mmCIF file of C-alpha atoms in Angstrom:
data_model
loop_
_atom_site.group_PDB
_atom_site.id
_atom_site.type_symbol
_atom_site.label_atom_id
_atom_site.label_comp_id
_atom_site.label_asym_id
_atom_site.label_seq_id
_atom_site.Cartn_x
_atom_site.Cartn_y
_atom_site.Cartn_z
ATOM 1 C CA MET K 9 0.742 23.546 -11.411
ATOM 2 C CA THR K 10 -2.256 21.596 -9.622
ATOM 3 C CA ARG K 11 -4.580 23.275 -7.028
ATOM 4 C CA GLY K 12 -7.865 21.867 -5.341
ATOM 5 C CA ILE K 13 -10.611 22.825 -3.012
ATOM 6 C CA ASP K 14 -13.809 20.764 -1.854
ATOM 7 C CA ILE K 15 -17.045 22.726 -1.938
ATOM 8 C CA ASP K 16 -20.319 22.142 -0.295
ATOM 9 C CA ALA K 17 -22.448 22.615 -3.261
ATOM 10 C CA PRO K 18 -23.454 20.194 -6.073
ATOM 11 C CA ALA K 19 -21.429 20.276 -9.038
ATOM 12 C CA SER K 20 -23.911 22.458 -11.519
ATOM 13 C CA VAL K 21 -23.725 25.108 -8.838
ATOM 14 C CA VAL K 22 -19.686 25.082 -8.809
ATOM 15 C CA PHE K 23 -19.523 25.091 -12.635
ATOM 16 C CA ARG K 24 -21.872 27.908 -12.649
ATOM 17 C CA TRP K 25 -19.667 30.004 -10.721
ATOM 18 C CA LEU K 26 -16.583 28.979 -13.015
ATOM 19 C CA CYS K 27 -18.801 30.462 -16.153
ATOM 20 C CA GLN K 28 -18.404 33.591 -13.916
ATOM 21 C CA LEU K 29 -14.890 33.971 -14.514
ATOM 22 C CA ARG K 30 -15.817 35.355 -18.190
ATOM 23 C CA VAL K 31 -16.844 38.379 -15.926
ATOM 24 C CA ALA K 32 -14.003 38.613 -13.427
ATOM 25 C CA PRO K 33 -10.978 36.904 -11.704
ATOM 26 C CA TYR K 34 -12.573 36.322 -8.231
ATOM 27 C CA SER K 35 -8.828 36.760 -6.879
ATOM 28 C CA TYR K 36 -7.636 39.931 -5.484
ATOM 29 C CA ASP K 37 -9.581 42.355 -7.239
ATOM 30 C CA TRP K 38 -6.964 45.167 -6.704
ATOM 31 C CA ILE K 39 -4.507 43.452 -8.627
ATOM 32 C CA ASP K 40 -5.796 41.459 -11.242
ATOM 33 C CA ASN K 41 -9.076 43.339 -11.678
ATOM 34 C CA LEU K 42 -8.150 46.952 -11.974
ATOM 35 C CA GLY K 43 -9.924 47.443 -8.583
ATOM 36 C CA ARG K 44 -13.086 46.770 -9.441
ATOM 37 C CA LYS K 45 -15.049 44.312 -7.205
ATOM 38 C CA SER K 46 -15.890 40.634 -8.979
ATOM 39 C CA PRO K 47 -19.743 40.422 -8.854
ATOM 40 C CA ARG K 48 -21.267 38.489 -5.784
ATOM 41 C CA THR K 49 -24.299 37.244 -7.855
ATOM 42 C CA LEU K 50 -24.319 35.141 -11.012
ATOM 43 C CA THR K 51 -24.337 37.165 -14.393
ATOM 44 C CA PRO K 52 -27.267 36.409 -16.614
ATOM 45 C CA GLY K 53 -25.646 34.674 -19.945
ATOM 46 C CA ALA K 54 -21.984 34.100 -18.540
ATOM 47 C CA ASP K 55 -22.960 30.366 -18.366
ATOM 48 C CA SER K 56 -23.339 30.470 -22.489
ATOM 49 C CA LEU K 57 -20.017 29.298 -23.077
ATOM 50 C CA ALA K 58 -18.046 28.829 -26.615
ATOM 51 C CA ARG K 59 -15.092 27.894 -28.063
ATOM 52 C CA GLY K 60 -12.751 30.798 -28.195
ATOM 53 C CA GLN K 61 -14.389 32.879 -25.487
ATOM 54 C CA ARG K 62 -12.003 34.808 -23.142
ATOM 55 C CA LEU K 63 -11.751 33.329 -19.614
ATOM 56 C CA LEU K 64 -9.281 35.176 -17.724
ATOM 57 C CA ILE K 65 -5.873 34.852 -19.483
ATOM 58 C CA ALA K 66 -7.355 32.157 -21.827
ATOM 59 C CA GLU K 67 -8.809 31.116 -24.549
ATOM 60 C CA ILE K 68 -11.403 28.627 -23.983
ATOM 61 C CA THR K 69 -10.384 25.628 -26.178
ATOM 62 C CA ASP K 70 -13.020 23.168 -24.711
ATOM 63 C CA PHE K 71 -15.484 22.770 -22.590
ATOM 64 C CA ALA K 72 -18.198 20.031 -21.161
ATOM 65 C CA PRO K 73 -21.058 21.553 -19.140
ATOM 66 C CA ASN K 74 -20.740 20.732 -15.345
ATOM 67 C CA GLU K 75 -17.663 18.968 -15.975
ATOM 68 C CA HIS K 76 -14.717 21.177 -16.848
ATOM 69 C CA ILE K 77 -13.496 24.485 -18.830
ATOM 70 C CA THR K 78 -10.112 24.410 -20.745
ATOM 71 C CA GLY K 79 -7.958 27.030 -22.103
ATOM 72 C CA ARG K 80 -4.744 28.329 -23.548
ATOM 73 C CA ALA K 81 -3.486 31.666 -23.045
ATOM 74 C CA VAL K 82 -4.127 34.576 -25.133
ATOM 75 C CA SER K 83 -0.839 35.867 -27.079
ATOM 76 C CA THR K 84 -0.728 39.007 -24.657
ATOM 77 C CA ALA K 85 -0.567 36.682 -21.613
ATOM 78 C CA GLU K 86 1.864 33.921 -23.444
ATOM 79 C CA ARG K 87 4.394 36.624 -23.957
ATOM 80 C CA LEU K 88 4.405 37.307 -20.093
ATOM 81 C CA TYR K 89 4.191 33.671 -18.894
ATOM 82 C CA GLY K 90 5.186 31.569 -21.819
ATOM 83 C CA VAL K 91 2.906 28.835 -23.150
ATOM 84 C CA VAL K 92 -0.021 28.003 -20.608
ATOM 85 C CA ALA K 93 -2.971 25.717 -20.995
ATOM 86 C CA ILE K 94 -5.602 25.784 -17.851
ATOM 87 C CA THR K 95 -8.610 23.092 -17.036
ATOM 88 C CA TYR K 96 -10.933 24.054 -14.127
ATOM 89 C CA ARG K 97 -12.749 20.633 -13.890
ATOM 90 C CA VAL K 98 -15.470 19.862 -11.329
ATOM 91 C CA THR K 99 -15.785 16.203 -9.939
ATOM 92 C CA PRO K 100 -19.150 15.111 -7.666
ATOM 93 C CA ARG K 101 -18.613 14.220 -4.605
ATOM 94 C CA PRO K 102 -21.085 12.640 -2.132
ATOM 95 C CA SER K 103 -23.725 14.716 -0.348
ATOM 96 C CA SER K 104 -24.043 17.013 -3.278
ATOM 97 C CA ALA K 105 -20.607 18.403 -2.737
ATOM 98 C CA THR K 106 -17.995 19.227 -5.246
ATOM 99 C CA ARG K 107 -14.385 18.943 -5.633
ATOM 100 C CA LEU K 108 -12.984 21.770 -7.857
ATOM 101 C CA VAL K 109 -9.386 21.162 -9.268
ATOM 102 C CA VAL K 110 -7.167 23.539 -11.651
ATOM 103 C CA ARG K 111 -4.622 22.574 -13.276
ATOM 104 C CA LEU K 112 -1.895 24.394 -15.202
ATOM 105 C CA LEU K 113 -0.090 23.261 -17.615
ATOM 106 C CA VAL K 114 3.528 25.453 -18.218
ATOM 107 C CA HIS K 115 5.629 25.346 -21.017
ATOM 108 C CA GLU K 116 9.076 23.911 -19.549
ATOM 109 C CA PRO K 117 11.800 26.419 -19.462
ATOM 110 C CA THR K 118 14.440 26.243 -22.003
ATOM 111 C CA ARG K 119 16.431 29.519 -20.956
ATOM 112 C CA TRP K 120 17.595 30.776 -17.433
ATOM 113 C CA TRP K 121 15.371 33.583 -17.557
ATOM 114 C CA HIS K 122 12.440 31.474 -18.657
ATOM 115 C CA GLY K 123 13.019 29.333 -15.418
ATOM 116 C CA ILE K 124 12.925 32.513 -13.323
ATOM 117 C CA ARG K 125 9.664 33.604 -14.971
ATOM 118 C CA PHE K 126 8.359 30.092 -14.307
ATOM 119 C CA GLN K 127 9.085 30.442 -10.290
ATOM 120 C CA LEU K 128 7.425 33.927 -10.298
ATOM 121 C CA LEU K 129 4.498 32.195 -12.077
ATOM 122 C CA ALA K 130 4.245 29.576 -9.686
ATOM 123 C CA TRP K 131 4.441 31.578 -6.569
ATOM 124 C CA GLY K 132 2.048 34.107 -7.758
ATOM 125 C CA ASP K 133 -0.231 31.860 -8.988
ATOM 126 C CA LEU K 134 -0.234 29.882 -5.776
ATOM 127 C CA ILE K 135 -1.186 33.144 -3.511
ATOM 128 C CA MET K 136 -4.060 34.286 -6.522
ATOM 129 C CA MET K 137 -5.589 30.902 -7.053
ATOM 130 C CA ARG K 138 -5.779 30.147 -3.671
ATOM 131 C CA LYS K 139 -7.824 33.397 -3.206
ATOM 132 C CA GLN K 140 -9.833 32.650 -6.525
ATOM 133 C CA LEU K 141 -10.654 29.137 -5.285
ATOM 134 C CA ARG K 142 -11.441 30.186 -1.674
ATOM 135 C CA THR K 143 -13.822 32.898 -2.996
ATOM 136 C CA LEU K 144 -15.573 30.519 -5.602
ATOM 137 C CA LYS K 145 -16.008 27.893 -2.744
ATOM 138 C CA ALA K 146 -17.765 30.655 -0.621
ATOM 139 C CA LEU K 147 -20.061 31.824 -3.264
ATOM 140 C CA ALA K 148 -21.215 28.422 -4.411
ATOM 141 C CA GLU K 149 -21.733 27.351 -0.942
ATOM 142 C CA GLN K 150 -23.825 30.503 -0.402
ATOM 143 C CA THR K 151 -25.710 29.816 -3.748
ATOM 144 C CA ALA K 152 -26.639 26.313 -2.853
ATOM 145 C CA ARG K 153 -27.475 27.293 0.421
ATOM 146 C CA ASP K 154 -30.079 29.808 -1.223
ATOM 147 C CA LEU K 155 -31.675 26.850 -3.479
ATOM 148 C CA GLN K 156 -32.229 24.632 -0.620
ATOM 149 C CA PRO K 157 -35.969 24.472 0.400
ATOM 150 C CA ALA K 158 -36.940 26.191 3.675
ATOM 151 C CA GLY K 159 -36.398 23.714 6.368
ATOM 152 C CA SER K 160 -34.162 21.183 4.932
ATOM 153 C CA SER K 161 -30.779 20.732 6.116
ATOM 154 C CA VAL K 162 -28.216 19.131 4.561
ATOM 155 C CA PRO K 163 -25.270 18.596 6.791
ATOM 156 C CA LYS K 164 -21.840 20.115 5.333
ATOM 157 C CA MET K 165 -18.941 17.247 4.397
ATOM 158 C CA SER K 166 -17.028 18.536 7.324
ATOM 159 C CA GLU K 167 -19.932 17.690 9.748
ATOM 160 C CA GLN K 168 -20.249 14.339 8.355
ATOM 161 C CA ARG K 169 -18.643 11.552 9.846
ATOM 162 C CA LEU K 170 -17.699 8.081 7.956
ATOM 163 C CA VAL K 171 -19.283 4.882 9.272
#
């Protein structure tokens, strides 16, 4: 499963918000954060990544600052979803924009009930990941605006024309 979104913020800002996934899920908090609201400000130290740290349902297996975070589902999540690996990748785009792509690699179903579980995961992920990506987009874009010097204006990707 692959999901992606364009964000009007530098890759470093988007990556910093990805590090916040160690703190909270940033999707539908009432479902996957026990009703607690995901923080709307950056948590100090959340960007100090290390292999073995928890990131949502996964344990970080690899990362490169300002590029990607990759993990494998922890055993409790694997019992529910099967074997899952996840990568969040940020790719710089022109005009200080970024493409954020999330890739879930799920073990191919071998039994009929695994097929049902896979279908439920795919639809559930579509709904939850869409919300997560839109939330991270809004927060990263707000942070990028807050970091701009007063009086400067960088046009949004959607406002730029190709020549």
